[in-house]
Short mmCIF file of C-alpha atoms and ligand atoms in Angstrom, two decimals:
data_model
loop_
_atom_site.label_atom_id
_atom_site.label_comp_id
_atom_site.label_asym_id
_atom_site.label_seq_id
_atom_site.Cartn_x
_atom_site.Cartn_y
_atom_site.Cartn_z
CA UNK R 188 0.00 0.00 0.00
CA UNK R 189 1.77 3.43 -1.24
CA UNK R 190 0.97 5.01 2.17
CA UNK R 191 3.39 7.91 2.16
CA UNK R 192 4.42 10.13 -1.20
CA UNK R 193 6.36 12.53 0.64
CA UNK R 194 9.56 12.42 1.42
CA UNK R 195 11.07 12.02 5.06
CA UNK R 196 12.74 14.96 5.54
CA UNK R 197 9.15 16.73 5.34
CA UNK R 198 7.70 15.92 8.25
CA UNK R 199 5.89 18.64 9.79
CA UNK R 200 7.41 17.35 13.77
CA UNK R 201 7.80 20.79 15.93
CA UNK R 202 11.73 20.24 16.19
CA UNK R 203 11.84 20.30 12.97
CA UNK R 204 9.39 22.96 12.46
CA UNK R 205 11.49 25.34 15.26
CA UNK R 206 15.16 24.38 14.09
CA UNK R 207 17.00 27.67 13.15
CA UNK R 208 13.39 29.24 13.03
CA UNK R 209 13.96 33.30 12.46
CA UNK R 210 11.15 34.53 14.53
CA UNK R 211 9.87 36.42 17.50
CA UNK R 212 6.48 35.69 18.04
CA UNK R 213 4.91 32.98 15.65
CA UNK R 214 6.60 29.34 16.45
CA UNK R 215 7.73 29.58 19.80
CA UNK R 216 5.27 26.62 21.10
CA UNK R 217 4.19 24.05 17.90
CA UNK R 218 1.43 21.51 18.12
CA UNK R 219 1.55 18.83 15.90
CA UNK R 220 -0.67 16.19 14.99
CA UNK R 221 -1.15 13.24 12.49
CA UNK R 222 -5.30 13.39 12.32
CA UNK R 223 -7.39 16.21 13.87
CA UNK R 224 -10.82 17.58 13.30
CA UNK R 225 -9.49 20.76 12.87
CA UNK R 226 -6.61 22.91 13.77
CA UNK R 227 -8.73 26.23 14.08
CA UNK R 228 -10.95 24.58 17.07
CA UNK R 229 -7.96 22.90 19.16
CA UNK R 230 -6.88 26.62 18.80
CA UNK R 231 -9.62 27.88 20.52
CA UNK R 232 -9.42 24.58 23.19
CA UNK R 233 -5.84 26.07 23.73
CA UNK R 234 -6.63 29.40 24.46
CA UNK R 235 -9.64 28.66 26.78
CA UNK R 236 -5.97 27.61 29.27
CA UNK R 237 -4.14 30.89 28.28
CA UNK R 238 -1.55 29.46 25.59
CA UNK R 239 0.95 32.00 24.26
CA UNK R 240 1.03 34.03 21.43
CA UNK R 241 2.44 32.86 18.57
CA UNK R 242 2.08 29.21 19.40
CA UNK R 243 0.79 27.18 16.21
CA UNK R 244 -1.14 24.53 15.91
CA UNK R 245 -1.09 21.70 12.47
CA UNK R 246 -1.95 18.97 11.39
CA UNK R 247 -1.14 16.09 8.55
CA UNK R 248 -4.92 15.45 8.25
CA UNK R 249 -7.77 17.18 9.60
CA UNK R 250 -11.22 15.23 9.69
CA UNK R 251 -13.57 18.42 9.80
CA UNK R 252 -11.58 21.26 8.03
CA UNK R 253 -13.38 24.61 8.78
CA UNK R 254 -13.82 26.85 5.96
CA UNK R 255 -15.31 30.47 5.59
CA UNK R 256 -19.16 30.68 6.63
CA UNK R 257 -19.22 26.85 7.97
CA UNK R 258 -17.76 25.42 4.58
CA UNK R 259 -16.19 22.05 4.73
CA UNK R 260 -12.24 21.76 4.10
CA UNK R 261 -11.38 19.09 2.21
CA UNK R 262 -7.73 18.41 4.16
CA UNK R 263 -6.19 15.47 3.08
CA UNK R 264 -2.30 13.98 3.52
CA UNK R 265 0.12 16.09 1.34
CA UNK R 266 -1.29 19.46 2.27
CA UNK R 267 -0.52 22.39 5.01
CA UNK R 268 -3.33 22.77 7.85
CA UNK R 269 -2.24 24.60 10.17
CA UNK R 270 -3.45 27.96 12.82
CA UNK R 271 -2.04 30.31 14.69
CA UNK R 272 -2.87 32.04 17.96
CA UNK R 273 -2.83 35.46 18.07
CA UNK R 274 -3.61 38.27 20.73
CA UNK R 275 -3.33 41.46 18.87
CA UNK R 276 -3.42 45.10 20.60
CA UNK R 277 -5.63 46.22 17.90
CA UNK R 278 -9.21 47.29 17.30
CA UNK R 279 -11.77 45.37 16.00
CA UNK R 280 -12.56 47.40 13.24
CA UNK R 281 -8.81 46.70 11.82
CA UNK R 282 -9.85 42.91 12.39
CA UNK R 283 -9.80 42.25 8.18
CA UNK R 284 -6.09 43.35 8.63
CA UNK R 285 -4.76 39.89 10.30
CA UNK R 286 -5.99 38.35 7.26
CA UNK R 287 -4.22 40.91 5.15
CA UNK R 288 -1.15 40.21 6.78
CA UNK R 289 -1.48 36.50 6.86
CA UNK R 290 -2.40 36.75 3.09
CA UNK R 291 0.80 38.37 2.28
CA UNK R 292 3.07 36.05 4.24
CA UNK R 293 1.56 33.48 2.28
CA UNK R 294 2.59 34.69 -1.01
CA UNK R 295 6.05 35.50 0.12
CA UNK R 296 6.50 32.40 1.19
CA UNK R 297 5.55 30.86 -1.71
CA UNK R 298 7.00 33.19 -4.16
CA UNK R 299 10.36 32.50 -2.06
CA UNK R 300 10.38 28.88 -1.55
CA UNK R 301 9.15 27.53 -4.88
CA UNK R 302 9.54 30.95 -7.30
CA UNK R 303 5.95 30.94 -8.04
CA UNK R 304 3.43 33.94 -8.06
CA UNK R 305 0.12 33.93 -6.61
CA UNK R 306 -2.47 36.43 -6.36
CA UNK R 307 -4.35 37.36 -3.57
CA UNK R 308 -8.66 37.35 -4.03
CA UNK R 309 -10.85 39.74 -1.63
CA UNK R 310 -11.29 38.66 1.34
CA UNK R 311 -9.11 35.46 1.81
CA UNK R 312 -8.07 33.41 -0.84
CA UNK R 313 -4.68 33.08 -2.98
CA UNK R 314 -5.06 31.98 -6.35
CA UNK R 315 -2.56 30.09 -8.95
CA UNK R 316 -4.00 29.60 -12.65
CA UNK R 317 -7.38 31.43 -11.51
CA UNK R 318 -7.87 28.45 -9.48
CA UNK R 319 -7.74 28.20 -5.32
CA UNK R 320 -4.48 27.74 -3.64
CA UNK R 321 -4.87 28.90 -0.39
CA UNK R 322 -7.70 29.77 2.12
CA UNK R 323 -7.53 31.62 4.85
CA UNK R 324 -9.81 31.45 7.76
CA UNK R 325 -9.45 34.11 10.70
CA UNK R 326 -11.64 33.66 13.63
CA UNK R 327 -11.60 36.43 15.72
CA UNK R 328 -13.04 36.90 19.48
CA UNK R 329 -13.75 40.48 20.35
CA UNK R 330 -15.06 42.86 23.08
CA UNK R 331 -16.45 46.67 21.75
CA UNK R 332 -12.95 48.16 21.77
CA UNK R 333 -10.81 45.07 22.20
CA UNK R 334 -9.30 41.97 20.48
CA UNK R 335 -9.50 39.05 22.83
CA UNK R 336 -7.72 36.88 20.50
CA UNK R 337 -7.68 35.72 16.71
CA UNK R 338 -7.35 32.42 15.21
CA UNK R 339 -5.65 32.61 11.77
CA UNK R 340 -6.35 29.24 10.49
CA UNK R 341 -4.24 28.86 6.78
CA UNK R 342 -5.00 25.80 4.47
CA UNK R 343 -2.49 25.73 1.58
CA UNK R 344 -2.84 22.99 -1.17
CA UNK R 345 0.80 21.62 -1.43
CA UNK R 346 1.32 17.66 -2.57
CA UNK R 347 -2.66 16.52 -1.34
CA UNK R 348 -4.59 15.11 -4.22
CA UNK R 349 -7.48 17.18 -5.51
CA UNK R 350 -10.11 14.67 -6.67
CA UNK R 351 -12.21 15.97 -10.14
CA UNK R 352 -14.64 17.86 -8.57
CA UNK R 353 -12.44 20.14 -6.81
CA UNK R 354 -10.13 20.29 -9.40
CA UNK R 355 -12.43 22.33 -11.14
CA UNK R 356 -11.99 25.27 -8.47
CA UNK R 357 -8.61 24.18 -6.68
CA UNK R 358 -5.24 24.10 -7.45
CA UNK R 359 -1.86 22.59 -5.95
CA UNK R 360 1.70 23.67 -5.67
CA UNK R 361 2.68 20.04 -6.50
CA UNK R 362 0.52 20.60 -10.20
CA UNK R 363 2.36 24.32 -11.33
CA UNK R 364 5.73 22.63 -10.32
CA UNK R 365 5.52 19.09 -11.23
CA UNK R 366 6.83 17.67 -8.36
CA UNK R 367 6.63 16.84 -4.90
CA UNK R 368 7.78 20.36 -2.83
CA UNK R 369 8.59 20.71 0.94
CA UNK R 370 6.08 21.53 3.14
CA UNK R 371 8.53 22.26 5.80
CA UNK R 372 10.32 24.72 4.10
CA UNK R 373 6.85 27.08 3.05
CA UNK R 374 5.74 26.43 6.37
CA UNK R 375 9.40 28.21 7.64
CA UNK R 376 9.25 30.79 5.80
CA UNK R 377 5.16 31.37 5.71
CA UNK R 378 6.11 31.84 9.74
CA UNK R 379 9.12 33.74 9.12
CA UNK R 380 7.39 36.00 7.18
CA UNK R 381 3.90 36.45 9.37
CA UNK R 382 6.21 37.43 12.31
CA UNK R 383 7.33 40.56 10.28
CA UNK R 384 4.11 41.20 8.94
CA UNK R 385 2.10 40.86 12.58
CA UNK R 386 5.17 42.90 13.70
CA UNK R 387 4.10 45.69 11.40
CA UNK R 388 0.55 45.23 12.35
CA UNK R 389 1.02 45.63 16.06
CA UNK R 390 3.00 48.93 15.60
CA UNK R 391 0.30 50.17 13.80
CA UNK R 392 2.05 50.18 10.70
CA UNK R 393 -1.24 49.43 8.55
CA UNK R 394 -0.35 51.52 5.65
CA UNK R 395 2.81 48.92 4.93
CA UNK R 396 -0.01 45.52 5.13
CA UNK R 397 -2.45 47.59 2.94
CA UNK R 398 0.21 48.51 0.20
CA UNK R 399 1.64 44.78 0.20
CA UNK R 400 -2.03 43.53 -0.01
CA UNK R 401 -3.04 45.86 -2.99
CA UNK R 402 0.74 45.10 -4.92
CA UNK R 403 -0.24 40.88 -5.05
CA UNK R 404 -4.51 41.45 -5.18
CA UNK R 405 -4.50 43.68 -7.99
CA UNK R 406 -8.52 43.86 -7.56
CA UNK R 407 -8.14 47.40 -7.81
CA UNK R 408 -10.10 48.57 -11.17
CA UNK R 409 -11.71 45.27 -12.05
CA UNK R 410 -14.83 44.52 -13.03
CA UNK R 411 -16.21 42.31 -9.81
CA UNK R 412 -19.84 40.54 -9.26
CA UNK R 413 -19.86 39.66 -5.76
CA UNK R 414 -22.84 37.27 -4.37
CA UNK R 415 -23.33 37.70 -0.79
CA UNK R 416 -26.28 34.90 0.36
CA UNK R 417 -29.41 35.83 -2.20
CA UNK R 418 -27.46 39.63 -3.16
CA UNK R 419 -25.88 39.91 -6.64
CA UNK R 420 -23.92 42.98 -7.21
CA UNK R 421 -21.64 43.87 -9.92
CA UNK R 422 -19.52 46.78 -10.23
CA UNK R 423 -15.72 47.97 -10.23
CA UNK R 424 -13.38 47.71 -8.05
CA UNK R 425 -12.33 51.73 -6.73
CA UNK R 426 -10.67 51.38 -3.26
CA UNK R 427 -9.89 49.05 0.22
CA UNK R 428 -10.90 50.76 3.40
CA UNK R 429 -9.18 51.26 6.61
CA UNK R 430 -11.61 48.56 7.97
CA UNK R 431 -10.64 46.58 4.63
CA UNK R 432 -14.60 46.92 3.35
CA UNK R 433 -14.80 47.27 -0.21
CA UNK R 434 -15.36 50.09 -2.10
CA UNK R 435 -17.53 49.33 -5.51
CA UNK R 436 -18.35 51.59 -8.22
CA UNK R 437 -22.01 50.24 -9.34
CA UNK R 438 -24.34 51.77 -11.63
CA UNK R 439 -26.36 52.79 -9.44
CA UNK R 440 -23.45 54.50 -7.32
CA UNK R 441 -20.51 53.54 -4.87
CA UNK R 442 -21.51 51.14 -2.79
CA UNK R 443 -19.42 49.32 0.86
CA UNK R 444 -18.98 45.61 0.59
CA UNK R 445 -17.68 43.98 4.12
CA UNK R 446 -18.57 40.21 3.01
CA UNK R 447 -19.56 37.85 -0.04
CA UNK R 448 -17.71 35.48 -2.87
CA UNK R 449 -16.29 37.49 -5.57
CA UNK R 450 -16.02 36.18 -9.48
CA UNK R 451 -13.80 37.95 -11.92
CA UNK R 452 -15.77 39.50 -14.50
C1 BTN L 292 -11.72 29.18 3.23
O1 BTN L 292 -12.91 28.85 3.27
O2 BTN L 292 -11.22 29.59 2.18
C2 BTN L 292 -10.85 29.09 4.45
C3 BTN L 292 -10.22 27.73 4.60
C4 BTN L 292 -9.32 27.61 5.83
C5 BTN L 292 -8.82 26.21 6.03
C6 BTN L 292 -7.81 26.12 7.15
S1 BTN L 292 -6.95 24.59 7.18
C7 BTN L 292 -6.29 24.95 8.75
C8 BTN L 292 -7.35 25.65 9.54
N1 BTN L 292 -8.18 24.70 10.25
C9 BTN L 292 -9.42 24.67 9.80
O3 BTN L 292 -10.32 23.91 10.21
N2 BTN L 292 -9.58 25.56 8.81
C10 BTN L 292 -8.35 26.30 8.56
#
């Protein structure tokens, strides 16, 4: 039985995960696991007994992978499922900007590791060949004024098999390359570069996430429909807020979108 396609030296073990790891925050404390429901709710377990920030939790297989508005996600061997525990000073209304900053490390570290562009898609996915790469969920607990914590849970299709339904709207880094790639080594550097990026975010630096996250979306001046439950709206793309709604340019005027599925028009 071929029970294993990828190579030893990729395990995902925390040793291996924290060896010569260049961060401050993100890594310290690593939770692995073979087969979990999902890494996003023994997150929340973890912080219900005051875990650190920073500390990560992932997983070779998740059972019940949580996507965005209760989605299933598919999480097979061969792909990255992983989440991380934050407790930013920040307020709520800058929430959208964890996932900004968690988009970009993303693309860094895959443009870095494996020389490959993708392109970020309002609110939370990276796409290669039009089709999904990456998802990013961010679940966030907050008071009025205050963060209590977020959980930035990160799915990245790497060697897992997409069967033919989901090939249709998914993608791997194992199909643009041709080959097997190291999990361990995007997972590095995706850290590596989250830990500058939250860094940035903490000392307010928003201006630095928003410019990264409009340089690798390039949403700005397309044509967009965006269904949000029963609502169909089409318009183009004029500007991100500070609270990272987006700003449409309909025919029947501008018009704030804070949620919904976008499709490339
Ligand atoms: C989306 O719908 O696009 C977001 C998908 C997020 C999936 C990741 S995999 C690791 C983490 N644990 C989960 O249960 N979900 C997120």
């Amino acid at each position: 039985m071929v029970k294993n396609l990828i190579p030893e030296n990729d395990l995902l073990n925390p040793e291996e995960i924290k060896k010569g790891l260049k961060t401050k925050i993100i890594g310290k404390k690593v939770y692995f696991f073979n087969k979990i429901s999902s890494t996003n709710l023994y997150a929340k377990n973890l912080i219900k007994k005051n875990i650190e920030e920073g500390t990560i939790v992932i997983a070779d297989v998740q059972t019940r992978g949580m996507g965005r508005k209760n989605r299933y996600w598919h999480s097979p061997y061969g792909g990255l499922w992983f989440s991380v525990i934050l407790y930013p000073d920040l307020s709520p209304k800058r929430g959208i900007f964890i996932t900004m900053a968690a988009s970009i490390s993303v693309v860094q570290a895959i443009k870095d590791i494996n020389g490959v562009d993708t392109e970020i898609k309002w609110p939370n996915d990276l796409l290669l060949r039009k089709k999904k790469v990456c998802g990013i969920l961010t679940e966030i607990d907050a008071d009025l004024h205050k963060i209590n914590y977020a959980i930035v849970g990160i799915g990245i299709n790497v060697n897992n098999k997409l069967d033919d339904e989901l090939k249709k709207i998914a993608f791997s880094l194992k199909q643009e390359i041709g080959s097997e790639v190291s999990r361990l080594k995007i997972l590095k550097s995706i850290l590596e570069n989250l830990d500058k990026n939250y860094n940035k975010l903490i000392n307010k630096d928003l201006d630095y996430i928003k410019k990264a996250w409009f340089y690798f979306s390039k949403i700005i001046g397309r044509k967009i429909q965006i269904t949000d439950g029963n609502i169909v709206r089409k318009g183009v793309v004029k500007q991100i807020d500070d609270n990272g709604g987006l700003i449409l340019q309909t025919e029947f005027g501008e018009i704030r979108i804070t949620s919904g599925d976008i499709k490339y028009l």
